[in-house]
Short mmCIF file of C-alpha atoms in Angstrom, two decimals:
data_model
loop_
_atom_site.label_atom_id
_atom_site.label_comp_id
_atom_site.label_asym_id
_atom_site.label_seq_id
_atom_site.Cartn_x
_atom_site.Cartn_y
_atom_site.Cartn_z
CA UNK I 1 15.29 -21.44 26.91
CA UNK I 2 11.67 -22.41 26.00
CA UNK I 3 9.22 -20.04 24.74
CA UNK I 4 5.40 -20.19 25.10
CA UNK I 5 3.20 -18.75 22.07
CA UNK I 6 -0.47 -17.81 22.23
CA UNK I 7 -2.30 -17.99 19.02
CA UNK I 8 -5.42 -18.47 17.42
CA UNK I 9 -6.39 -20.40 13.86
CA UNK I 10 -9.18 -19.66 11.54
CA UNK I 11 -10.08 -22.15 8.82
CA UNK I 12 -8.48 -25.30 7.85
CA UNK I 13 -5.03 -26.12 6.60
CA UNK I 14 -5.11 -28.08 3.17
CA UNK I 15 -3.31 -31.45 2.80
CA UNK I 16 -0.34 -29.45 1.10
CA UNK I 17 0.22 -27.13 3.97
CA UNK I 18 0.15 -24.17 1.34
CA UNK I 19 -3.08 -21.90 2.05
CA UNK I 20 -1.89 -20.50 5.17
CA UNK I 21 -1.90 -16.86 5.98
CA UNK I 22 0.08 -15.22 8.73
CA UNK I 23 -1.07 -12.17 10.21
CA UNK I 24 0.84 -9.96 12.27
CA UNK I 25 -0.44 -7.42 14.89
CA UNK I 26 0.62 -3.99 15.94
CA UNK I 27 1.99 -3.00 19.17
CA UNK I 28 -0.75 -3.18 21.41
CA UNK I 29 -2.75 -5.81 19.42
CA UNK I 30 -3.17 -9.40 20.17
CA UNK I 31 -4.16 -12.84 18.45
CA UNK I 32 -7.57 -12.59 18.51
CA UNK I 33 -8.62 -11.35 14.83
CA UNK I 34 -12.06 -12.16 14.50
CA UNK I 35 -15.17 -13.92 16.12
CA UNK I 36 -14.59 -17.96 15.83
CA UNK I 37 -18.40 -17.94 16.36
CA UNK I 38 -21.48 -15.88 16.93
CA UNK I 39 -21.02 -16.17 20.64
CA UNK I 40 -17.28 -14.88 20.43
CA UNK I 41 -15.99 -11.34 21.15
CA UNK I 42 -15.52 -9.37 17.84
CA UNK I 43 -11.65 -9.19 17.10
CA UNK I 44 -9.67 -6.32 15.88
CA UNK I 45 -9.78 -7.03 12.08
CA UNK I 46 -13.11 -8.57 11.91
CA UNK I 47 -13.80 -6.55 8.63
CA UNK I 48 -10.85 -8.19 6.82
CA UNK I 49 -10.98 -11.72 8.21
CA UNK I 50 -13.74 -14.49 8.15
CA UNK I 51 -15.86 -16.61 5.83
CA UNK I 52 -16.22 -14.68 2.48
CA UNK I 53 -14.04 -11.87 3.40
CA UNK I 54 -10.84 -10.51 1.90
CA UNK I 55 -8.84 -12.92 3.75
CA UNK I 56 -11.38 -15.77 3.16
CA UNK I 57 -11.29 -18.40 5.95
CA UNK I 58 -13.37 -20.35 3.95
CA UNK I 59 -10.35 -21.09 1.56
CA UNK I 60 -7.33 -20.00 3.64
CA UNK I 61 -5.88 -21.07 6.95
CA UNK I 62 -5.24 -18.16 9.29
CA UNK I 63 -2.77 -17.84 11.90
CA UNK I 64 -1.85 -14.77 14.20
CA UNK I 65 0.13 -15.02 17.45
CA UNK I 66 0.61 -12.92 19.93
CA UNK I 67 4.36 -11.47 19.76
CA UNK I 68 7.46 -12.27 21.58
CA UNK I 69 7.70 -9.67 24.62
CA UNK I 70 3.96 -9.10 24.66
CA UNK I 71 1.59 -9.70 27.52
CA UNK I 72 -1.45 -11.73 25.91
CA UNK I 73 -0.05 -15.26 26.54
CA UNK I 74 3.28 -15.29 24.74
CA UNK I 75 6.42 -15.34 26.74
CA UNK I 76 7.17 -11.71 27.75
CA UNK I 77 8.56 -9.67 30.63
CA UNK I 78 5.63 -10.99 33.08
CA UNK I 79 6.52 -14.45 32.46
CA UNK I 80 8.00 -16.44 35.36
CA UNK I 81 11.91 -16.61 35.11
CA UNK I 82 12.85 -20.38 35.49
CA UNK I 83 15.98 -19.04 37.05
CA UNK I 84 14.74 -16.65 39.81
CA UNK I 85 11.19 -17.83 40.19
CA UNK I 86 9.87 -14.41 39.73
CA UNK I 87 8.72 -12.32 36.66
CA UNK I 88 11.46 -11.37 34.08
CA UNK I 89 10.53 -7.94 34.45
CA UNK I 90 13.60 -5.41 33.51
CA UNK I 91 15.69 -8.69 33.13
CA UNK I 92 13.92 -9.64 29.95
CA UNK I 93 16.17 -9.67 26.88
CA UNK I 94 15.64 -6.63 24.52
CA UNK I 95 13.69 -8.16 21.84
CA UNK I 96 13.87 -7.23 17.96
CA UNK I 97 11.37 -7.65 15.16
CA UNK I 98 13.64 -10.41 14.11
CA UNK I 99 13.33 -12.29 17.04
CA UNK I 100 9.58 -12.05 16.91
CA UNK I 101 9.44 -13.45 13.21
CA UNK I 102 11.80 -16.04 14.45
CA UNK I 103 9.46 -17.20 17.01
CA UNK I 104 6.70 -17.27 14.57
CA UNK I 105 8.76 -19.24 12.10
CA UNK I 106 9.05 -22.07 14.79
CA UNK I 107 5.18 -21.95 15.22
CA UNK I 108 4.66 -22.24 11.46
CA UNK I 109 6.56 -25.09 11.45
CA UNK I 110 5.17 -26.85 14.11
CA UNK I 111 1.86 -26.38 12.71
CA UNK I 112 2.68 -28.10 9.53
CA UNK I 113 2.80 -25.34 7.14
CA UNK I 114 5.07 -25.61 4.50
CA UNK I 115 4.82 -22.17 2.96
CA UNK I 116 2.94 -19.08 3.58
CA UNK I 117 0.32 -17.91 0.95
CA UNK I 118 0.71 -14.79 2.58
CA UNK I 119 2.02 -12.47 5.48
CA UNK I 120 -0.12 -9.41 6.31
CA UNK I 121 0.54 -6.94 8.82
CA UNK I 122 -0.14 -3.00 9.86
CA UNK I 123 2.23 -0.92 11.62
CA UNK I 124 4.60 -3.28 13.77
CA UNK I 125 2.80 -6.12 11.88
CA UNK I 126 3.93 -4.54 8.80
CA UNK I 127 7.52 -4.56 9.92
CA UNK I 128 7.26 -8.21 10.79
CA UNK I 129 5.65 -8.76 7.43
CA UNK I 130 8.94 -7.10 5.69
CA UNK I 131 11.11 -9.07 8.20
CA UNK I 132 9.40 -12.36 7.02
CA UNK I 133 9.91 -11.44 3.32
CA UNK I 134 13.71 -10.70 3.70
CA UNK I 135 14.58 -13.12 6.39
CA UNK I 136 12.77 -16.14 5.39
CA UNK I 137 12.11 -15.38 1.60
CA UNK I 138 11.50 -19.03 0.36
CA UNK I 139 8.60 -19.39 2.91
CA UNK I 140 6.47 -16.26 1.54
CA UNK I 141 4.49 -16.19 -1.69
CA UNK I 142 3.00 -12.79 -0.82
CA UNK I 143 3.67 -9.95 1.59
CA UNK I 144 0.88 -7.17 2.43
CA UNK I 145 2.76 -4.58 4.60
CA UNK I 146 0.18 -2.22 5.56
CA UNK I 147 1.04 1.64 6.92
CA UNK I 148 4.76 0.43 7.64
CA UNK I 149 8.29 1.56 6.48
CA UNK I 150 11.65 0.02 6.22
CA UNK I 151 12.79 2.07 9.18
CA UNK I 152 11.03 4.35 11.77
CA UNK I 153 11.59 8.24 11.48
CA UNK I 154 13.29 9.95 14.30
CA UNK I 155 10.17 11.70 15.17
CA UNK I 156 8.40 8.50 15.51
CA UNK I 157 10.89 7.21 17.82
CA UNK I 158 10.81 10.49 19.69
CA UNK I 159 7.31 9.98 20.85
CA UNK I 160 8.00 6.68 22.07
CA UNK I 161 11.24 7.80 23.79
CA UNK I 162 8.98 10.17 25.59
CA UNK I 163 6.19 7.30 26.63
CA UNK I 164 9.15 5.11 27.74
CA UNK I 165 10.36 7.89 29.91
CA UNK I 166 6.87 8.10 31.48
CA UNK I 167 6.59 4.46 32.14
CA UNK I 168 9.99 4.11 33.61
CA UNK I 169 10.06 7.58 35.58
CA UNK I 170 6.85 6.73 37.48
CA UNK I 171 7.30 5.97 41.04
CA UNK I 172 5.71 2.72 40.81
CA UNK I 173 7.84 1.32 38.27
CA UNK I 174 10.54 -0.15 40.68
CA UNK I 175 13.23 -0.57 37.91
CA UNK I 176 10.68 -2.91 36.16
CA UNK I 177 10.22 -5.00 39.15
CA UNK I 178 6.81 -3.92 40.23
CA UNK I 179 5.15 -7.54 40.06
CA UNK I 180 4.20 -8.76 43.45
CA UNK I 181 4.89 -5.22 45.03
CA UNK I 182 1.03 -4.31 44.93
CA UNK I 183 2.19 -1.20 42.76
CA UNK I 184 1.79 -0.73 39.08
CA UNK I 185 2.97 2.30 36.82
CA UNK I 186 -0.41 3.34 35.83
CA UNK I 187 0.18 6.97 35.48
CA UNK I 188 3.21 6.24 33.31
CA UNK I 189 1.69 3.73 31.11
CA UNK I 190 -1.58 5.67 30.72
CA UNK I 191 0.61 8.84 29.74
CA UNK I 192 2.54 6.67 27.31
CA UNK I 193 -0.64 5.45 25.71
CA UNK I 194 -2.27 8.87 25.56
CA UNK I 195 0.86 10.02 23.69
CA UNK I 196 0.81 7.19 21.36
CA UNK I 197 -2.71 7.51 20.60
CA UNK I 198 -2.32 11.16 19.48
CA UNK I 199 0.12 9.76 16.87
CA UNK I 200 -2.23 7.43 15.73
CA UNK I 201 -5.00 9.97 14.82
CA UNK I 202 -4.64 12.83 12.07
CA UNK I 203 -5.29 16.52 12.56
CA UNK I 204 -8.30 16.34 10.67
CA UNK I 205 -9.85 13.27 12.52
CA UNK I 206 -9.09 15.42 15.73
CA UNK I 207 -10.89 18.49 14.69
CA UNK I 208 -13.87 16.52 13.40
CA UNK I 209 -13.96 14.63 16.70
CA UNK I 210 -13.41 16.95 19.19
CA UNK I 211 -13.74 20.81 17.76
CA UNK I 212 -17.44 21.27 17.88
CA UNK I 213 -17.74 20.17 21.71
CA UNK I 214 -14.08 21.03 22.96
CA UNK I 215 -15.40 22.60 25.96
CA UNK I 216 -17.87 19.80 26.73
CA UNK I 217 -15.46 16.95 28.17
CA UNK I 218 -17.11 13.64 29.18
CA UNK I 219 -17.39 13.38 32.91
CA UNK I 220 -15.11 10.76 33.87
CA UNK I 221 -13.13 9.60 37.21
CA UNK I 222 -9.59 10.56 36.20
CA UNK I 223 -6.57 12.40 37.70
CA UNK I 224 -5.77 13.67 34.60
CA UNK I 225 -6.85 16.97 33.08
CA UNK I 226 -10.31 16.67 31.47
CA UNK I 227 -11.10 20.38 30.85
CA UNK I 228 -11.24 19.90 26.99
CA UNK I 229 -13.11 17.15 25.39
CA UNK I 230 -9.91 15.68 23.99
CA UNK I 231 -8.51 15.78 27.25
CA UNK I 232 -11.27 13.55 28.68
CA UNK I 233 -10.93 11.24 25.73
CA UNK I 234 -7.25 10.63 26.11
CA UNK I 235 -7.64 10.12 29.85
CA UNK I 236 -10.22 7.54 29.08
CA UNK I 237 -7.89 5.73 26.24
CA UNK I 238 -5.21 5.57 28.99
CA UNK I 239 -7.53 4.26 31.81
CA UNK I 240 -8.61 1.71 29.27
CA UNK I 241 -5.19 0.47 28.13
CA UNK I 242 -3.97 0.49 31.85
CA UNK I 243 -6.26 -2.30 32.76
CA UNK I 244 -5.25 -4.49 29.66
CA UNK I 245 -1.62 -4.03 29.14
CA UNK I 246 1.62 -4.52 30.74
CA UNK I 247 4.26 -1.58 31.07
CA UNK I 248 7.13 -3.56 30.64
CA UNK I 249 5.72 -5.15 27.54
CA UNK I 250 5.08 -1.69 26.15
CA UNK I 251 8.42 -0.75 26.69
CA UNK I 252 9.91 -4.07 25.25
CA UNK I 253 7.46 -3.91 22.11
CA UNK I 254 8.12 -0.31 21.23
CA UNK I 255 11.67 -0.84 21.55
CA UNK I 256 11.70 -3.52 19.20
CA UNK I 257 9.78 -1.40 16.41
CA UNK I 258 12.00 1.60 16.91
CA UNK I 259 15.11 -0.63 16.38
CA UNK I 260 13.64 -2.18 13.07
CA UNK I 261 15.97 -1.26 10.33
CA UNK I 262 16.33 -2.38 6.71
CA UNK I 263 18.47 0.23 5.69
CA UNK I 264 19.32 3.63 6.40
CA UNK I 265 20.33 4.22 2.66
CA UNK I 266 18.84 3.37 -0.71
CA UNK I 267 21.58 1.11 -1.16
CA UNK I 268 21.20 -0.47 2.20
CA UNK I 269 17.51 -1.02 1.40
CA UNK I 270 18.51 -2.50 -1.90
CA UNK I 271 20.49 -4.80 -0.10
CA UNK I 272 17.95 -5.95 2.25
CA UNK I 273 15.32 -6.60 -0.06
CA UNK I 274 17.23 -8.14 -2.67
CA UNK I 275 16.75 -11.68 -1.00
CA UNK I 276 12.72 -11.17 -1.26
CA UNK I 277 11.03 -13.70 -3.76
CA UNK I 278 7.38 -12.77 -3.15
CA UNK I 279 5.06 -10.62 -4.94
CA UNK I 280 3.95 -7.79 -2.92
CA UNK I 281 0.66 -5.29 -1.93
CA UNK I 282 1.73 -2.17 -0.33
CA UNK I 283 -0.87 -0.15 1.34
CA UNK I 284 -0.66 3.26 2.97
CA UNK I 285 -3.15 5.88 4.35
CA UNK I 286 -3.22 9.68 3.07
CA UNK I 287 -3.27 11.21 6.50
CA UNK I 288 -0.86 8.75 8.21
CA UNK I 289 1.72 11.25 9.71
CA UNK I 290 3.60 8.30 11.71
CA UNK I 291 4.37 6.32 8.86
CA UNK I 292 3.61 8.70 5.66
CA UNK I 293 2.63 7.69 2.25
CA UNK I 294 6.16 8.75 1.18
CA UNK I 295 7.77 5.92 3.14
CA UNK I 296 5.49 3.51 1.53
CA UNK I 297 6.38 4.89 -1.77
CA UNK I 298 10.03 4.57 -0.98
CA UNK I 299 9.34 0.75 -0.35
CA UNK I 300 7.69 0.52 -3.78
CA UNK I 301 10.63 2.08 -5.27
CA UNK I 302 13.01 -0.60 -3.91
CA UNK I 303 10.72 -3.28 -5.23
CA UNK I 304 10.33 -1.75 -8.85
CA UNK I 305 14.12 -1.02 -8.93
CA UNK I 306 14.77 -4.86 -8.22
CA UNK I 307 12.14 -5.93 -10.55
CA UNK I 308 9.89 -7.47 -8.00
CA UNK I 309 6.03 -7.75 -8.52
CA UNK I 310 4.36 -5.13 -6.64
CA UNK I 311 1.02 -3.58 -6.42
CA UNK I 312 0.43 -0.01 -4.24
CA UNK I 313 -2.21 1.86 -3.16
CA UNK I 314 -2.39 5.23 -0.93
CA UNK I 315 -6.14 5.30 0.59
CA UNK I 316 -7.64 8.50 0.82
CA UNK I 317 -8.76 8.96 4.53
CA UNK I 318 -8.59 11.19 7.44
CA UNK I 319 -8.14 8.38 9.74
CA UNK I 320 -4.41 8.59 10.32
CA UNK I 321 -2.28 5.70 11.24
CA UNK I 322 -5.03 4.27 13.02
CA UNK I 323 -6.72 3.73 9.50
CA UNK I 324 -5.81 0.25 9.04
CA UNK I 325 -8.17 -0.74 11.87
CA UNK I 326 -11.18 1.48 11.02
CA UNK I 327 -14.00 -0.04 9.61
CA UNK I 328 -14.46 2.34 6.67
CA UNK I 329 -10.83 2.19 5.60
CA UNK I 330 -10.68 -1.70 5.80
CA UNK I 331 -13.72 -1.68 3.59
CA UNK I 332 -11.58 0.66 1.26
CA UNK I 333 -8.50 -1.59 1.32
CA UNK I 334 -10.29 -5.05 1.69
CA UNK I 335 -11.19 -5.49 -2.21
CA UNK I 336 -7.06 -4.97 -2.75
CA UNK I 337 -6.16 -7.43 -0.36
CA UNK I 338 -8.96 -9.78 -1.82
CA UNK I 339 -7.78 -9.31 -5.21
CA UNK I 340 -4.16 -10.28 -4.30
CA UNK I 341 -5.05 -13.26 -2.08
CA UNK I 342 -7.78 -14.87 -4.49
CA UNK I 343 -7.75 -16.20 -8.00
CA UNK I 344 -7.74 -13.73 -10.78
CA UNK I 345 -11.50 -12.78 -11.61
CA UNK I 346 -11.17 -11.69 -15.05
CA UNK I 347 -14.16 -10.20 -16.48
CA UNK I 348 -14.87 -9.88 -20.32
CA UNK I 349 -12.66 -6.78 -20.96
CA UNK I 350 -14.57 -4.09 -22.29
CA UNK I 351 -11.96 -3.03 -24.83
CA UNK I 352 -12.41 0.17 -26.54
CA UNK I 353 -11.71 0.81 -30.03
CA UNK I 354 -8.77 2.63 -28.87
CA UNK I 355 -7.22 -0.29 -26.75
CA UNK I 356 -8.13 -2.55 -29.92
CA UNK I 357 -6.09 -0.78 -32.07
CA UNK I 358 -3.27 -0.85 -29.47
CA UNK I 359 -3.53 -4.49 -29.07
CA UNK I 360 -2.77 -4.83 -33.12
CA UNK I 361 0.47 -2.81 -32.30
CA UNK I 362 1.94 -5.10 -29.64
CA UNK I 363 3.44 -8.51 -30.15
CA UNK I 364 1.83 -11.15 -28.09
CA UNK I 365 4.65 -11.93 -25.94
CA UNK I 366 5.98 -8.28 -25.17
CA UNK I 367 5.75 -7.09 -21.56
CA UNK I 368 3.71 -3.93 -21.07
CA UNK I 369 3.45 -0.99 -18.74
CA UNK I 370 0.17 0.95 -18.98
CA UNK I 371 -0.08 4.34 -17.89
CA UNK I 372 -3.53 5.52 -17.04
CA UNK I 373 -4.70 1.66 -17.02
CA UNK I 374 -8.36 2.19 -15.97
CA UNK I 375 -9.77 -0.96 -14.83
CA UNK I 376 -6.94 -2.81 -16.52
CA UNK I 377 -8.98 -4.23 -19.72
CA UNK I 378 -6.01 -3.78 -22.20
CA UNK I 379 -3.52 -5.44 -19.82
CA UNK I 380 -6.28 -8.16 -18.90
CA UNK I 381 -6.67 -8.81 -22.84
CA UNK I 382 -2.77 -8.90 -23.04
CA UNK I 383 -2.48 -11.59 -20.12
CA UNK I 384 -4.81 -13.65 -21.98
CA UNK I 385 -2.40 -13.63 -24.77
CA UNK I 386 0.30 -14.91 -22.62
CA UNK I 387 2.34 -11.50 -22.06
CA UNK I 388 5.09 -12.30 -19.63
CA UNK I 389 5.04 -9.29 -17.59
CA UNK I 390 2.16 -6.53 -17.35
CA UNK I 391 1.81 -3.50 -14.65
CA UNK I 392 -0.62 -0.58 -14.52
CA UNK I 393 -0.43 2.92 -13.35
CA UNK I 394 -3.44 4.50 -11.88
CA UNK I 395 -4.60 6.82 -8.98
CA UNK I 396 -7.89 5.67 -8.20
CA UNK I 397 -8.24 2.64 -5.63
CA UNK I 398 -11.02 1.21 -7.33
CA UNK I 399 -9.29 1.01 -10.66
CA UNK I 400 -6.28 -0.31 -8.94
CA UNK I 401 -8.41 -3.13 -7.47
CA UNK I 402 -10.15 -3.74 -10.58
CA UNK I 403 -6.81 -4.27 -12.57
CA UNK I 404 -5.68 -6.48 -9.89
CA UNK I 405 -8.57 -8.71 -10.06
CA UNK I 406 -7.45 -9.34 -13.44
CA UNK I 407 -4.29 -10.82 -12.29
CA UNK I 408 -1.99 -7.86 -12.83
CA UNK I 409 -0.17 -5.88 -10.72
CA UNK I 410 -1.23 -1.95 -10.41
CA UNK I 411 0.73 1.11 -8.96
CA UNK I 412 -0.82 4.21 -7.40
CA UNK I 413 1.59 6.58 -8.97
CA UNK I 414 0.95 10.33 -9.94
CA UNK I 415 2.41 10.77 -13.55
CA UNK I 416 2.41 14.44 -12.78
CA UNK I 417 5.88 13.59 -10.93
CA UNK I 418 7.26 10.97 -13.35
CA UNK I 419 7.13 7.23 -13.35
CA UNK I 420 7.84 4.58 -10.80
CA UNK I 421 11.41 3.55 -10.52
CA UNK I 422 11.42 0.94 -12.75
CA UNK I 423 14.80 -0.45 -14.32
CA UNK I 424 15.86 0.68 -17.95
CA UNK I 425 14.24 -1.03 -20.52
CA UNK I 426 12.32 -3.02 -17.89
CA UNK I 427 9.20 -3.58 -20.29
CA UNK I 428 9.17 -3.80 -24.30
CA UNK I 429 6.13 -1.52 -24.36
CA UNK I 430 4.88 1.48 -22.38
CA UNK I 431 1.30 2.46 -23.34
CA UNK I 432 0.28 6.01 -22.95
CA UNK I 433 -3.28 6.51 -24.46
CA UNK I 434 -5.29 9.48 -23.61
CA UNK I 435 -2.48 10.45 -21.26
CA UNK I 436 -0.13 13.24 -22.26
CA UNK I 437 -2.76 16.11 -22.47
CA UNK I 438 -3.41 15.71 -18.70
CA UNK I 439 0.31 15.80 -17.16
CA UNK I 440 2.26 18.95 -16.71
CA UNK I 441 5.67 17.89 -18.31
CA UNK I 442 5.17 16.15 -21.47
CA UNK I 443 8.90 15.73 -22.32
CA UNK I 444 9.64 14.19 -18.98
CA UNK I 445 7.16 11.68 -19.26
CA UNK I 446 8.03 10.50 -22.65
CA UNK I 447 11.68 10.47 -21.93
CA UNK I 448 10.95 8.18 -18.97
CA UNK I 449 8.38 6.05 -20.61
CA UNK I 450 11.30 5.44 -23.43
CA UNK I 451 13.75 4.65 -20.47
CA UNK I 452 11.76 2.13 -18.68
CA UNK I 453 10.37 0.77 -22.16
CA UNK I 454 12.16 0.01 -25.52
CA UNK I 455 9.05 1.56 -26.92
CA UNK I 456 6.08 3.69 -26.32
CA UNK I 457 2.75 3.73 -27.78
CA UNK I 458 1.04 7.19 -27.53
CA UNK I 459 -2.52 7.61 -28.33
CA UNK I 460 -4.09 11.01 -28.40
CA UNK I 461 -6.80 13.20 -30.01
CA UNK I 462 -5.65 15.51 -32.75
CA UNK I 463 -6.73 18.91 -32.09
CA UNK I 464 -6.05 20.27 -35.15
CA UNK I 465 -8.90 17.90 -36.70
CA UNK I 466 -11.35 20.02 -39.02
CA UNK I 467 -14.37 19.63 -36.87
CA UNK I 468 -12.28 21.29 -33.90
CA UNK I 469 -11.00 23.96 -36.23
CA UNK I 470 -14.39 24.94 -37.62
CA UNK I 471 -15.63 25.06 -33.93
CA UNK I 472 -12.77 27.68 -33.04
CA UNK I 473 -12.60 29.32 -36.57
CA UNK I 474 -16.24 29.68 -37.42
CA UNK I 475 -18.11 29.61 -34.34
CA UNK I 476 -15.47 31.42 -32.00
CA UNK I 477 -15.90 28.78 -29.45
CA UNK I 478 -13.56 26.51 -27.29
CA UNK I 479 -13.32 23.45 -29.32
CA UNK I 480 -14.87 19.92 -27.99
CA UNK I 481 -14.79 16.69 -29.26
CA UNK I 482 -15.93 12.99 -27.99
CA UNK I 483 -13.22 11.29 -25.52
CA UNK I 484 -10.56 13.50 -23.89
CA UNK I 485 -11.86 16.84 -25.01
CA UNK I 486 -15.43 16.23 -24.18
CA UNK I 487 -15.04 18.81 -21.04
CA UNK I 488 -16.13 22.55 -21.08
CA UNK I 489 -13.31 25.01 -21.20
CA UNK I 490 -13.78 25.81 -17.49
CA UNK I 491 -13.87 22.26 -16.19
CA UNK I 492 -11.35 20.33 -18.38
CA UNK I 493 -8.56 18.31 -16.69
CA UNK I 494 -6.47 18.75 -19.82
CA UNK I 495 -3.45 20.87 -19.99
CA UNK I 496 -2.27 20.14 -23.33
CA UNK I 497 -4.01 20.53 -26.64
CA UNK I 498 -1.69 18.83 -29.22
CA UNK I 499 -2.05 18.46 -32.77
CA UNK I 500 -0.48 15.37 -34.83
CA UNK I 501 1.90 17.93 -36.11
CA UNK I 502 2.81 19.26 -32.89
CA UNK I 503 3.65 15.56 -31.61
CA UNK I 504 5.94 14.98 -34.54
CA UNK I 505 7.65 18.22 -34.08
CA UNK I 506 8.44 17.29 -30.38
CA UNK I 507 9.40 13.97 -31.26
CA UNK I 508 12.06 15.48 -33.99
CA UNK I 509 13.10 17.85 -31.16
CA UNK I 510 13.62 15.19 -28.66
CA UNK I 511 15.51 12.59 -31.04
CA UNK I 512 12.67 10.41 -30.65
CA UNK I 513 12.06 7.94 -33.82
CA UNK I 514 8.47 7.47 -34.95
CA UNK I 515 8.69 3.62 -36.00
CA UNK I 516 4.83 3.89 -36.93
CA UNK I 517 1.91 6.12 -37.14
CA UNK I 518 -1.75 5.09 -37.23
CA UNK I 519 -4.38 8.05 -37.99
CA UNK I 520 -7.91 7.50 -37.66
CA UNK I 521 -11.19 9.16 -38.94
CA UNK I 522 -13.32 7.83 -36.09
CA UNK I 523 -16.64 9.21 -37.55
CA UNK I 524 -16.13 7.37 -40.84
CA UNK I 525 -14.42 4.42 -39.09
CA UNK I 526 -11.34 4.24 -41.62
CA UNK I 527 -7.54 4.50 -41.27
CA UNK I 528 -6.41 7.70 -43.14
CA UNK I 529 -4.41 7.04 -46.12
CA UNK I 530 -0.42 8.08 -46.59
CA UNK I 531 -1.47 10.59 -49.25
CA UNK I 532 -3.94 12.27 -47.03
CA UNK I 533 -3.45 15.16 -44.87
CA UNK I 534 -3.95 13.42 -41.49
CA UNK I 535 -3.20 16.57 -39.57
CA UNK I 536 -6.42 17.79 -41.07
CA UNK I 537 -8.76 14.46 -41.57
CA UNK I 538 -7.75 12.28 -38.32
CA UNK I 539 -9.66 12.40 -35.22
CA UNK I 540 -7.21 10.56 -33.13
CA UNK I 541 -3.68 9.15 -33.66
CA UNK I 542 -1.42 6.28 -32.43
CA UNK I 543 2.21 6.79 -32.53
CA UNK I 544 4.80 4.05 -32.01
CA UNK I 545 7.93 5.62 -30.68
CA UNK I 546 11.57 4.56 -29.80
CA UNK I 547 14.81 6.36 -28.90
CA UNK I 548 17.09 6.94 -31.62
CA UNK I 549 19.67 4.51 -31.88
CA UNK I 550 22.58 7.06 -32.10
#
């Protein structure tokens, strides 16, 4: 059977057919991403797609099609069945995300696209993105799933079940064959939309939006309850949705999302993702409880275990699941997308004296994981030197984007809970520069570092330096020093205050070999000699550690 596909394109396909980006929409979205000109209506990803934007249509050829089973031009339940001469209705076949992607693949082929520079999508669009990367791995260079997961949670399915029940139990549903009857399951579809819309918001956003005027609802014409402001808002959302969407399509597309499953266990997901050949950017939102960040971190864990290049960032927001469509949140994650899709933009790295010292300890062809990578300056310099594998770990969206602009992967990860799930000995060096003093479990972090790396380079301020001893012993004040210990005692993020001797004792206790040790008098700009008391004279230290061979 033939399938009609409604799609829109932006930009120009290059002669090689390799600059195309496929963008996949969510459940109730469509192909209209952005304006085509000043007179056009704005699109649903206006802030992300367009000339000079993160998905830059001056450089990239962007394609977005309406999904199979939808109601915005692509074949769906409202399409005429050529056998019966009436709309398919409930006779429309069960649609899967894989079916949606297969139809997109045919469109891509017809457009002359040889390989996709990227596939990007949020929510159901994120599921399509994951499906593309695992189903057609040879066609995808970069995959960017946003607010997505390997499978939908039982709680998320439950909301969809109630929504579909509301539609299918509506007296005007007529078993899905309501076309041509003059009736439409408006009440059921509106209720489904209201319920779904609640899942797209967060508790914080609803409090901010509705609490101050909770007893002052908008005066709208509706049969639904409107005694509270949140009630009139939901009634309005339901009314607007009924005017633009088809009930059968809502049933079909939500079923496709609920049936999407890349594995119900870690082993199953490893098998599913093993085929992927792309690099990844995974984005989640802190207040999204429909597809929570934990599900994105599960994806990242699978990718890192398989050795696939991945960057990840959790955007702090109270926007909930809908954050991927909100202007402020789009502005927050746009630099990440731009960094992933653009050519690396290495600035002249602002190499600190600590980083310069670390560089001297790392051979040029070594793979490196930098824990607390900042703006990626050390990694950028290592990339210039030809390092084959580099990755940074940070918690700031801005710092992750800056690192990615160096052409280096960066992962948003809380070192307080350990390290991302890299394979053993994935890196030759793991760098912990001014990191250990801020984590709650130093031993576990060192163990993890020496699991994923053959060696760890640990940099820290020596808390037994004579200046600090004098501040405490003679002045009776909490010691302070430039760098890690420049804070006041009442606002310091530091948890640990190790001396050089403390670190050496810990290494001995853990059975860790100190291969090299460099001790520095930063004030005088010199290295402390082997015959000097480093624990007294050195302000900072660098240790190269490895696991004992026995």
